[in-house]
Amino acid sequence: MYAVIKTGGKQYKVAAGEKIKIEQIAADVGQEIVIDQILAVGNGAELKVGTPLVAGASVSATVVAHGRHDKVRIFKLRRRKHYKKSQGHRQNFTELLISTVNG
C-alpha cells in the first residue's frame, strides 16, 4: 500500500518502511507525527484519488533526524564587466521513517 502526501509545498510517494527527506518541520527526534494531507492512496491496481484530499486517510511517521542538504553553489558572471558574484545555500530537512499508511 502506498500514498501520495503533500508537505512543504511538495508531493511525495511513500510506502510503509521507507525513509524520506522533507522540508524541515517543528518536531523532536523520535516523535511520532501524523500527516493528514493525502492526495491519493493506492493498493495494487486499486487507486483512490482525492478531490483534492482523500477523506479519512492518514500516514504515520517517526522523525529520525534533522539535518542540512549539500551546498548548492550559485555563481554569476558578466563577461568583460568585472562582475562576479558567488553565493551558497544549504537547505534544512527532516528525515522521516514511514510506519503505516491508513486509507
PDB file of C-alpha atoms in Angstrom:
ATOM      1  CA  MET A   1       0.000   0.000   0.000  1.00  0.00           C
ATOM      2  CA  TYR A   2       1.287   3.457  -0.892  1.00  0.00           C
ATOM      3  CA  ALA A   3       0.134   7.058  -0.619  1.00  0.00           C
ATOM      4  CA  VAL A   4       0.915  10.405  -2.214  1.00  0.00           C
ATOM      5  CA  ILE A   5       1.335  13.012   0.527  1.00  0.00           C
ATOM      6  CA  LYS A   6       1.712  16.776   0.386  1.00  0.00           C
ATOM      7  CA  THR A   7       4.049  18.567   2.785  1.00  0.00           C
ATOM      8  CA  GLY A   8       6.254  21.618   2.497  1.00  0.00           C
ATOM      9  CA  GLY A   9       4.770  22.542  -0.888  1.00  0.00           C
ATOM     10  CA  LYS A  10       5.955  19.268  -2.448  1.00  0.00           C
ATOM     11  CA  GLN A  11       4.414  15.876  -3.136  1.00  0.00           C
ATOM     12  CA  TYR A  12       5.972  12.534  -2.148  1.00  0.00           C
ATOM     13  CA  LYS A  13       5.006   8.939  -2.924  1.00  0.00           C
ATOM     14  CA  VAL A  14       5.502   6.934   0.278  1.00  0.00           C
ATOM     15  CA  ALA A  15       5.021   3.363   1.472  1.00  0.00           C
ATOM     16  CA  ALA A  16       5.428   1.728   4.884  1.00  0.00           C
ATOM     17  CA  GLY A  17       9.082   1.177   5.865  1.00  0.00           C
ATOM     18  CA  GLU A  18      10.536   3.909   3.606  1.00  0.00           C
ATOM     19  CA  LYS A  19      12.700   6.830   4.707  1.00  0.00           C
ATOM     20  CA  ILE A  20      12.107  10.230   3.094  1.00  0.00           C
ATOM     21  CA  LYS A  21      13.636  13.684   3.477  1.00  0.00           C
ATOM     22  CA  ILE A  22      11.105  16.508   3.577  1.00  0.00           C
ATOM     23  CA  GLU A  23      11.253  20.238   4.295  1.00  0.00           C
ATOM     24  CA  GLN A  24      12.070  20.862   7.940  1.00  0.00           C
ATOM     25  CA  ILE A  25       9.150  20.580  10.362  1.00  0.00           C
ATOM     26  CA  ALA A  26       8.963  21.502  14.038  1.00  0.00           C
ATOM     27  CA  ALA A  27       9.117  18.070  15.687  1.00  0.00           C
ATOM     28  CA  ASP A  28      11.585  16.390  18.012  1.00  0.00           C
ATOM     29  CA  VAL A  29      13.691  13.373  17.037  1.00  0.00           C
ATOM     30  CA  GLY A  30      11.795  10.187  17.904  1.00  0.00           C
ATOM     31  CA  GLN A  31       8.414  11.909  17.871  1.00  0.00           C
ATOM     32  CA  GLU A  32       5.511  10.212  16.086  1.00  0.00           C
ATOM     33  CA  ILE A  33       3.706  12.515  13.623  1.00  0.00           C
ATOM     34  CA  VAL A  34       0.558  12.044  11.550  1.00  0.00           C
ATOM     35  CA  ILE A  35       0.321  13.521   8.051  1.00  0.00           C
ATOM     36  CA  ASP A  36      -3.300  14.035   7.005  1.00  0.00           C
ATOM     37  CA  GLN A  37      -2.845  15.791   3.646  1.00  0.00           C
ATOM     38  CA  ILE A  38      -3.160  12.680   1.450  1.00  0.00           C
ATOM     39  CA  LEU A  39      -3.731  13.258  -2.279  1.00  0.00           C
ATOM     40  CA  ALA A  40      -4.029   9.593  -3.345  1.00  0.00           C
ATOM     41  CA  VAL A  41      -3.947   6.110  -1.815  1.00  0.00           C
ATOM     42  CA  GLY A  42      -3.128   3.007  -3.851  1.00  0.00           C
ATOM     43  CA  ASN A  43      -3.094  -0.725  -3.214  1.00  0.00           C
ATOM     44  CA  GLY A  44      -2.012  -2.770  -6.229  1.00  0.00           C
ATOM     45  CA  ALA A  45      -4.337  -1.974  -9.145  1.00  0.00           C
ATOM     46  CA  GLU A  46      -6.758  -0.114  -6.864  1.00  0.00           C
ATOM     47  CA  LEU A  47      -6.293   3.689  -6.615  1.00  0.00           C
ATOM     48  CA  LYS A  48      -8.272   6.224  -4.585  1.00  0.00           C
ATOM     49  CA  VAL A  49      -7.722   9.829  -5.698  1.00  0.00           C
ATOM     50  CA  GLY A  50      -8.954  12.725  -3.570  1.00  0.00           C
ATOM     51  CA  THR A  51     -10.646  15.931  -4.664  1.00  0.00           C
ATOM     52  CA  PRO A  52      -8.216  17.402  -3.578  1.00  0.00           C
ATOM     53  CA  LEU A  53      -7.662  15.250  -0.445  1.00  0.00           C
ATOM     54  CA  VAL A  54      -8.697  11.687   0.387  1.00  0.00           C
ATOM     55  CA  ALA A  55     -11.156  11.775   3.304  1.00  0.00           C
ATOM     56  CA  GLY A  56     -10.162   9.692   6.322  1.00  0.00           C
ATOM     57  CA  ALA A  57      -6.699   8.799   5.033  1.00  0.00           C
ATOM     58  CA  SER A  58      -3.525   9.399   7.042  1.00  0.00           C
ATOM     59  CA  VAL A  59       0.144   8.449   7.176  1.00  0.00           C
ATOM     60  CA  SER A  60       2.010   7.833  10.440  1.00  0.00           C
ATOM     61  CA  ALA A  61       5.723   8.556  10.552  1.00  0.00           C
ATOM     62  CA  THR A  62       8.554   8.833  13.070  1.00  0.00           C
ATOM     63  CA  VAL A  63      11.110  11.648  12.967  1.00  0.00           C
ATOM     64  CA  VAL A  64      14.539  10.038  12.521  1.00  0.00           C
ATOM     65  CA  ALA A  65      16.811  13.079  12.193  1.00  0.00           C
ATOM     66  CA  HIS A  66      17.168  16.721  11.271  1.00  0.00           C
ATOM     67  CA  GLY A  67      19.963  17.930   9.019  1.00  0.00           C
ATOM     68  CA  ARG A  68      21.082  20.042   6.097  1.00  0.00           C
ATOM     69  CA  HIS A  69      21.415  19.091   2.436  1.00  0.00           C
ATOM     70  CA  ASP A  70      24.629  19.530   0.438  1.00  0.00           C
ATOM     71  CA  LYS A  71      25.609  23.050  -0.507  1.00  0.00           C
ATOM     72  CA  VAL A  72      24.192  24.437  -3.739  1.00  0.00           C
ATOM     73  CA  ARG A  73      26.631  26.875  -5.321  1.00  0.00           C
ATOM     74  CA  ILE A  74      25.332  29.944  -7.163  1.00  0.00           C
ATOM     75  CA  PHE A  75      27.833  31.736  -9.407  1.00  0.00           C
ATOM     76  CA  LYS A  76      27.018  34.757 -11.544  1.00  0.00           C
ATOM     77  CA  LEU A  77      29.416  36.284 -14.060  1.00  0.00           C
ATOM     78  CA  ARG A  78      29.130  39.121 -16.549  1.00  0.00           C
ATOM     79  CA  ARG A  79      31.963  38.830 -19.013  1.00  0.00           C
ATOM     80  CA  ARG A  80      34.140  41.886 -19.653  1.00  0.00           C
ATOM     81  CA  LYS A  81      32.311  43.868 -16.929  1.00  0.00           C
ATOM     82  CA  HIS A  82      34.380  42.909 -13.849  1.00  0.00           C
ATOM     83  CA  TYR A  83      31.300  41.430 -12.207  1.00  0.00           C
ATOM     84  CA  LYS A  84      31.498  38.155 -10.300  1.00  0.00           C
ATOM     85  CA  LYS A  85      29.174  37.050  -7.546  1.00  0.00           C
ATOM     86  CA  SER A  86      29.431  33.791  -5.608  1.00  0.00           C
ATOM     87  CA  GLN A  87      26.823  32.523  -3.202  1.00  0.00           C
ATOM     88  CA  GLY A  88      25.903  29.247  -1.478  1.00  0.00           C
ATOM     89  CA  HIS A  89      22.837  27.746   0.160  1.00  0.00           C
ATOM     90  CA  ARG A  90      22.149  24.710   2.387  1.00  0.00           C
ATOM     91  CA  GLN A  91      18.506  23.732   2.842  1.00  0.00           C
ATOM     92  CA  ASN A  92      17.301  22.228   6.135  1.00  0.00           C
ATOM     93  CA  PHE A  93      15.489  18.883   6.075  1.00  0.00           C
ATOM     94  CA  THR A  94      13.705  16.418   8.354  1.00  0.00           C
ATOM     95  CA  GLU A  95      14.122  12.689   7.756  1.00  0.00           C
ATOM     96  CA  LEU A  96      11.024  10.567   8.371  1.00  0.00           C
ATOM     97  CA  LEU A  97      10.508   6.817   8.672  1.00  0.00           C
ATOM     98  CA  ILE A  98       7.041   5.941   7.374  1.00  0.00           C
ATOM     99  CA  SER A  99       5.417   3.419   9.718  1.00  0.00           C
ATOM    100  CA  THR A 100       1.853   2.993   8.439  1.00  0.00           C
ATOM    101  CA  VAL A 101      -0.371   4.122   5.588  1.00  0.00           C
ATOM    102  CA  ASN A 102      -4.071   4.252   6.538  1.00  0.00           C
ATOM    103  CA  GLY A 103      -6.679   4.799   3.879  1.00  0.00           C
TER     104      GLY A 103
END
